[in-house]
Amino acid sequence: MKKVAIIGAGTIAKPLSIRLKAKGVNVCFSLRRNHQGPTFEELLAREKPQAVFVAISTLDKGEAARDYILASVKAGIPVITCEKGAFAYHAKALLPHLDKIGFSATVGGGTRMLKYVAGRHLADKQVEIHAVVNGTLNFIFDSEQSLGEACGEASRLGYAEPGASDPLSLINGELKDVGMKICDFFNTVLAKNEFITPKRLGSFTLTTKDLEELSQEGGNRRMVVSFTNKTPPKELRRLGKQFGPRCIDGWHITGSFRQITQASQLSSWLPGGVGNAVHIIEGKLGSGGIYTLSGPGAGPEPTTSAMLADFDELCG
């Protein structure tokens, strides 16, 4: 029987444990964030799990997850993570061990879009990549409810990041999540010589006035992130408030609430509800093909599904 360890005890760790046991996998130990007792390294040496799942939220700058990941790979144990801060802030330390790390759950929910994008080997092609990476924001701005009602529903359904007490704090919490995911996306599947951190990307927060304006536009805006190693399209260069633009390692990176119209290319691939999606345009004017991957985004089930798929690949 395979045996694993789980770091975390929250909304991802609990269903993950249930699904692992249903697969006949023994969870030999679980650790909470403020664990007292034997160290993680001591437990690894004693229990000898075949894999470690890091299922904690990012309450720091990824240091806790980074340390769990590095301790595990140092012991020769594969790691599967959904935590976003480690690759956002510490990619340089983690990338040498990427073959022992399952990271697809950090971006894209159940789509495993990072594996899909990595498999297309896009760093050596002329390409535009556009993606919806936050299912909660997509759910809120795709909803026919008022913005306040949609935010309340997102919280009730467990889609929102922890700690939000009102629509403004909820959306700004999700924007912080988007910033880390932009970094995770770039650092794991596009970067060659440089990495990006949230500090280098730049922060993006909304004011009460910004939120009121977005609310008035209803479903005409969606949060979309873009990466291109071509000259950025004019619409990306003239966007207002946003993440970026940043040019890192030859890639132009942006993230903003983009306007949707029937004539806009966005309308052809944007996911509904809590969906995530990536839309790839290869070559000049799409001469290399146009590819779209979409699937479930926010929530425990899509995230645990991506983690279990990584586990099967690493330890199958």
Short mmCIF file of C-alpha atoms in Angstrom, two decimals:
data_model
loop_
_atom_site.label_atom_id
_atom_site.label_comp_id
_atom_site.label_asym_id
_atom_site.label_seq_id
_atom_site.Cartn_x
_atom_site.Cartn_y
_atom_site.Cartn_z
CA MET A 1 0.00 0.00 0.00
CA LYS A 2 1.28 3.45 -0.90
CA LYS A 3 1.62 5.92 1.94
CA VAL A 4 1.82 9.70 1.88
CA ALA A 5 2.01 12.69 4.19
CA ILE A 6 -0.22 15.77 4.05
CA ILE A 7 0.77 19.27 5.16
CA GLY A 8 -2.38 21.19 6.03
CA ALA A 9 -5.76 20.61 7.61
CA GLY A 10 -8.08 22.98 5.77
CA THR A 11 -10.42 23.11 2.78
CA ILE A 12 -8.02 21.29 0.44
CA ALA A 13 -6.32 18.94 2.90
CA LYS A 14 -9.54 17.42 4.22
CA PRO A 15 -11.11 16.30 0.91
CA LEU A 16 -7.65 15.33 -0.33
CA SER A 17 -7.26 12.94 2.59
CA ILE A 18 -10.69 11.42 1.92
CA ARG A 19 -9.94 10.91 -1.77
CA LEU A 20 -6.51 9.40 -1.08
CA LYS A 21 -7.99 6.89 1.34
CA ALA A 22 -10.66 6.01 -1.23
CA LYS A 23 -7.80 5.21 -3.64
CA GLY A 24 -6.29 2.86 -1.05
CA VAL A 25 -3.48 5.26 -0.13
CA ASN A 26 -2.48 5.43 3.53
CA VAL A 27 -1.95 8.90 5.02
CA CYS A 28 0.86 8.08 7.43
CA PHE A 29 0.95 11.53 9.00
CA SER A 30 -0.61 14.98 8.67
CA LEU A 31 0.82 18.26 9.92
CA ARG A 32 -0.95 21.45 10.81
CA ARG A 33 0.75 24.79 10.22
CA ASN A 34 1.73 25.24 13.89
CA HIS A 35 2.72 21.64 14.54
CA GLN A 36 4.22 20.75 17.93
CA GLY A 37 6.34 17.63 18.34
CA PRO A 38 8.78 15.86 16.04
CA THR A 39 10.13 17.98 13.21
CA PHE A 40 8.98 17.45 9.64
CA GLU A 41 12.40 16.03 8.76
CA GLU A 42 12.20 13.58 11.68
CA LEU A 43 8.74 12.44 10.57
CA LEU A 44 9.97 11.94 7.00
CA ALA A 45 12.85 9.78 8.22
CA ARG A 46 10.62 7.76 10.55
CA GLU A 47 7.52 7.27 8.37
CA LYS A 48 9.18 7.21 4.92
CA PRO A 49 6.15 8.40 2.88
CA GLN A 50 6.29 7.88 -0.87
CA ALA A 51 5.03 11.42 -1.48
CA VAL A 52 4.21 14.62 0.40
CA PHE A 53 1.18 16.80 -0.34
CA VAL A 54 1.53 20.49 0.55
CA ALA A 55 -2.06 21.73 0.91
CA ILE A 56 -1.73 25.01 2.81
CA SER A 57 -2.86 28.52 1.90
CA THR A 58 -0.27 31.26 1.46
CA LEU A 59 -0.15 33.29 4.66
CA ASP A 60 3.51 34.29 4.18
CA LYS A 61 5.67 34.74 1.09
CA GLY A 62 5.82 31.04 0.39
CA GLU A 63 8.56 30.30 2.91
CA ALA A 64 6.65 27.58 4.75
CA ALA A 65 5.76 25.68 1.56
CA ARG A 66 9.25 26.19 0.14
CA ASP A 67 10.82 24.63 3.23
CA TYR A 68 8.49 21.61 3.14
CA ILE A 69 9.19 21.11 -0.56
CA LEU A 70 12.97 21.40 -0.24
CA ALA A 71 13.11 19.12 2.80
CA SER A 72 11.09 16.50 0.93
CA VAL A 73 13.10 16.51 -2.28
CA LYS A 74 16.33 16.51 -0.27
CA ALA A 75 15.07 13.26 1.27
CA GLY A 76 14.30 11.94 -2.22
CA ILE A 77 10.53 12.20 -1.75
CA PRO A 78 8.29 13.70 -4.48
CA VAL A 79 6.07 16.63 -3.51
CA ILE A 80 2.65 17.67 -4.82
CA THR A 81 1.62 21.23 -4.00
CA CYS A 82 -1.26 23.62 -4.55
CA GLU A 83 0.36 26.45 -2.56
CA LYS A 84 1.13 29.49 -4.73
CA GLY A 85 3.72 31.51 -2.81
CA ALA A 86 6.64 29.08 -3.10
CA PHE A 87 6.98 29.28 -6.89
CA ALA A 88 5.96 32.96 -6.92
CA TYR A 89 8.73 34.04 -4.53
CA HIS A 90 11.30 31.23 -4.55
CA ALA A 91 11.36 29.77 -8.05
CA LYS A 92 15.15 29.93 -8.29
CA ALA A 93 15.51 27.55 -5.32
CA LEU A 94 12.77 25.18 -6.51
CA LEU A 95 13.27 24.90 -10.28
CA PRO A 96 16.32 22.58 -10.03
CA HIS A 97 13.98 20.02 -8.40
CA LEU A 98 11.04 20.44 -10.78
CA ASP A 99 11.09 16.80 -11.87
CA LYS A 100 10.19 15.81 -8.29
CA ILE A 101 7.46 18.44 -7.79
CA GLY A 102 3.83 18.22 -8.89
CA PHE A 103 2.82 21.85 -9.33
CA SER A 104 -0.15 21.81 -11.72
CA ALA A 105 -2.66 22.65 -8.93
CA THR A 106 -0.97 26.03 -8.29
CA VAL A 107 -2.63 27.56 -11.37
CA GLY A 108 -5.78 26.63 -13.23
CA GLY A 109 -7.70 24.44 -10.80
CA GLY A 110 -8.62 21.16 -12.43
CA THR A 111 -7.48 22.19 -15.93
CA ARG A 112 -3.80 21.37 -15.25
CA MET A 113 -3.06 24.18 -17.69
CA LEU A 114 0.59 24.42 -16.64
CA LYS A 115 1.22 20.85 -17.82
CA TYR A 116 -0.61 21.63 -21.05
CA VAL A 117 1.36 24.83 -21.71
CA ALA A 118 4.69 23.20 -20.79
CA GLY A 119 3.94 20.40 -23.24
CA ARG A 120 3.57 22.87 -26.12
CA HIS A 121 7.20 24.12 -25.65
CA LEU A 122 6.18 27.71 -26.25
CA ALA A 123 9.34 29.46 -25.09
CA ASP A 124 10.94 28.94 -28.52
CA LYS A 125 7.90 30.03 -30.58
CA GLN A 126 6.25 33.35 -31.37
CA VAL A 127 3.16 33.19 -29.25
CA GLU A 128 0.40 35.00 -27.39
CA ILE A 129 -1.01 33.33 -24.28
CA HIS A 130 -4.18 34.63 -22.63
CA ALA A 131 -5.63 32.99 -19.55
CA VAL A 132 -8.30 33.16 -16.88
CA VAL A 133 -6.52 31.87 -13.78
CA ASN A 134 -8.89 32.89 -10.97
CA GLY A 135 -12.22 31.08 -10.99
CA THR A 136 -13.62 33.19 -8.16
CA LEU A 137 -13.28 36.48 -10.05
CA ASN A 138 -14.60 34.79 -13.18
CA PHE A 139 -17.63 33.55 -11.19
CA ILE A 140 -18.31 37.00 -9.74
CA PHE A 141 -18.08 38.91 -13.02
CA ASP A 142 -19.89 36.22 -15.01
CA SER A 143 -22.81 36.25 -12.58
CA GLU A 144 -26.21 37.78 -13.33
CA GLN A 145 -26.46 38.77 -9.66
CA SER A 146 -25.32 42.12 -8.31
CA LEU A 147 -21.62 42.28 -7.53
CA GLY A 148 -22.32 42.22 -3.79
CA GLU A 149 -24.61 39.18 -4.10
CA ALA A 150 -22.10 37.36 -6.31
CA CYS A 151 -19.31 37.99 -3.79
CA GLY A 152 -21.51 36.63 -0.99
CA GLU A 153 -22.30 33.54 -3.05
CA ALA A 154 -18.60 32.99 -3.84
CA SER A 155 -17.80 33.09 -0.12
CA ARG A 156 -20.67 30.77 0.78
CA LEU A 157 -19.58 28.20 -1.81
CA GLY A 158 -15.97 28.23 -0.58
CA TYR A 159 -14.49 29.79 -3.72
CA ALA A 160 -12.96 32.87 -2.09
CA GLU A 161 -9.56 33.24 -0.45
CA PRO A 162 -9.79 33.19 3.38
CA GLY A 163 -10.09 36.42 5.37
CA ALA A 164 -12.44 38.47 3.18
CA SER A 165 -15.12 40.40 5.08
CA ASP A 166 -16.73 42.48 2.29
CA PRO A 167 -16.74 42.63 -1.54
CA LEU A 168 -13.74 44.99 -1.75
CA SER A 169 -11.51 42.88 0.51
CA LEU A 170 -12.68 39.71 -1.24
CA ILE A 171 -11.82 40.99 -4.71
CA ASN A 172 -8.50 42.47 -3.61
CA GLY A 173 -7.66 39.14 -1.95
CA GLU A 174 -8.36 37.39 -5.24
CA LEU A 175 -6.23 39.94 -7.10
CA LYS A 176 -3.33 39.07 -4.81
CA ASP A 177 -3.96 35.44 -5.76
CA VAL A 178 -3.88 36.41 -9.47
CA GLY A 179 -0.53 38.14 -8.99
CA MET A 180 1.02 35.02 -7.47
CA LYS A 181 -0.46 32.83 -10.20
CA ILE A 182 1.00 35.07 -12.91
CA CYS A 183 4.39 34.51 -11.30
CA ASP A 184 3.81 30.74 -10.92
CA PHE A 185 2.74 30.45 -14.55
CA PHE A 186 5.73 32.35 -15.87
CA ASN A 187 8.32 30.81 -13.55
CA THR A 188 7.34 27.17 -14.11
CA VAL A 189 6.65 27.01 -17.86
CA LEU A 190 7.99 30.11 -19.65
CA ALA A 191 11.08 31.45 -17.87
CA LYS A 192 14.56 30.73 -19.22
CA ASN A 193 17.04 33.04 -17.50
CA GLU A 194 14.94 35.27 -15.25
CA PHE A 195 12.12 34.76 -12.78
CA ILE A 196 9.39 37.14 -11.72
CA THR A 197 8.11 37.81 -8.19
CA PRO A 198 4.96 39.63 -7.08
CA LYS A 199 7.13 42.60 -6.08
CA ARG A 200 8.66 42.80 -9.55
CA LEU A 201 5.27 42.32 -11.21
CA GLY A 202 3.74 45.13 -9.17
CA SER A 203 0.63 45.18 -7.03
CA PHE A 204 -2.90 45.76 -8.29
CA THR A 205 -5.62 46.69 -5.83
CA LEU A 206 -9.00 48.28 -6.34
CA THR A 207 -10.46 51.23 -4.47
CA THR A 208 -14.13 51.55 -3.55
CA LYS A 209 -14.56 53.85 -6.57
CA ASP A 210 -12.90 51.29 -8.88
CA LEU A 211 -15.24 48.61 -7.63
CA GLU A 212 -18.30 50.79 -8.14
CA GLU A 213 -17.26 51.42 -11.76
CA LEU A 214 -16.70 47.71 -12.38
CA SER A 215 -20.06 46.92 -10.79
CA GLN A 216 -21.82 49.33 -13.16
CA GLU A 217 -20.30 47.54 -16.15
CA GLY A 218 -21.79 44.24 -15.00
CA GLY A 219 -20.61 41.27 -17.03
CA ASN A 220 -18.62 43.36 -19.53
CA ARG A 221 -15.28 42.86 -17.76
CA ARG A 222 -13.22 39.77 -16.95
CA MET A 223 -9.83 39.34 -15.31
CA VAL A 224 -7.47 38.03 -18.00
CA VAL A 225 -3.69 37.61 -17.84
CA SER A 226 -1.54 37.69 -20.94
CA PHE A 227 2.00 36.64 -21.88
CA THR A 228 3.51 37.30 -25.30
CA ASN A 229 7.01 37.24 -26.76
CA LYS A 230 5.76 39.18 -29.79
CA THR A 231 5.00 42.90 -29.89
CA PRO A 232 2.02 43.21 -27.53
CA PRO A 233 -1.32 43.89 -29.22
CA LYS A 234 -2.41 47.54 -29.04
CA GLU A 235 -5.26 46.68 -26.71
CA LEU A 236 -2.76 45.36 -24.13
CA ARG A 237 -0.53 48.43 -24.42
CA ARG A 238 -3.35 50.88 -23.76
CA LEU A 239 -5.04 49.14 -20.85
CA GLY A 240 -5.60 51.15 -17.69
CA LYS A 241 -5.10 49.88 -14.17
CA GLN A 242 -3.49 46.44 -14.24
CA PHE A 243 -0.70 44.07 -13.27
CA GLY A 244 2.34 45.06 -15.27
CA PRO A 245 3.04 45.63 -18.03
CA ARG A 246 6.42 44.02 -17.42
CA CYS A 247 8.94 42.70 -19.91
CA ILE A 248 10.84 39.80 -18.35
CA ASP A 249 13.17 37.48 -20.25
CA GLY A 250 11.65 38.63 -23.55
CA TRP A 251 8.04 38.12 -22.40
CA HIS A 252 5.52 40.96 -22.07
CA ILE A 253 3.28 40.25 -19.07
CA THR A 254 -0.01 41.94 -18.16
CA GLY A 255 -3.14 41.22 -16.17
CA SER A 256 -6.28 43.34 -16.10
CA PHE A 257 -10.07 43.48 -16.18
CA ARG A 258 -10.50 43.29 -19.96
CA GLN A 259 -13.59 44.56 -21.73
CA ILE A 260 -15.69 41.96 -23.49
CA THR A 261 -17.69 42.70 -26.63
CA GLN A 262 -19.26 40.41 -29.21
CA ALA A 263 -16.50 41.43 -31.64
CA SER A 264 -13.73 40.76 -29.13
CA GLN A 265 -11.61 37.65 -29.47
CA LEU A 266 -12.12 37.11 -25.74
CA SER A 267 -15.77 36.22 -26.21
CA SER A 268 -14.84 33.10 -28.21
CA TRP A 269 -12.98 31.31 -25.42
CA LEU A 270 -13.77 32.85 -22.03
CA PRO A 271 -15.02 30.22 -19.56
CA GLY A 272 -18.24 30.56 -17.61
CA GLY A 273 -18.81 30.33 -13.87
CA VAL A 274 -15.78 29.31 -11.86
CA GLY A 275 -14.02 28.03 -14.96
CA ASN A 276 -10.38 28.64 -15.83
CA ALA A 277 -9.00 28.62 -19.37
CA VAL A 278 -5.88 29.25 -21.42
CA HIS A 279 -5.99 30.46 -25.04
CA ILE A 280 -2.81 30.15 -27.11
CA ILE A 281 -2.14 31.83 -30.46
CA GLU A 282 1.00 30.44 -32.08
CA GLY A 283 2.85 32.10 -34.96
CA LYS A 284 2.06 35.26 -36.90
CA LEU A 285 -1.71 35.81 -37.00
CA GLY A 286 -2.19 32.31 -35.60
CA SER A 287 -0.31 30.60 -38.44
CA GLY A 288 0.93 27.95 -36.00
CA GLY A 289 -2.57 27.24 -34.73
CA ILE A 290 -4.94 28.48 -32.05
CA TYR A 291 -5.47 26.26 -29.02
CA THR A 292 -7.81 26.53 -26.04
CA LEU A 293 -7.98 24.48 -22.84
CA SER A 294 -10.68 25.09 -20.26
CA GLY A 295 -12.11 23.39 -17.21
CA PRO A 296 -13.18 23.79 -13.58
CA GLY A 297 -11.24 26.37 -11.60
CA ALA A 298 -11.93 27.34 -8.00
CA GLY A 299 -12.95 24.93 -5.26
CA PRO A 300 -11.62 21.90 -3.40
CA GLU A 301 -12.66 19.24 -5.93
CA PRO A 302 -10.86 20.63 -9.01
CA THR A 303 -7.76 21.38 -6.92
CA THR A 304 -7.59 17.93 -5.36
CA SER A 305 -8.20 16.34 -8.76
CA ALA A 306 -5.16 18.14 -10.18
CA MET A 307 -3.07 17.12 -7.17
CA LEU A 308 -4.08 13.47 -7.48
CA ALA A 309 -3.22 13.51 -11.19
CA ASP A 310 0.22 14.85 -10.32
CA PHE A 311 0.58 12.15 -7.67
CA ASP A 312 -0.24 9.43 -10.20
CA GLU A 313 2.36 10.82 -12.62
CA LEU A 314 5.09 11.09 -10.00
CA CYS A 315 4.38 7.92 -8.06
CA GLY A 316 2.31 5.74 -10.38
#
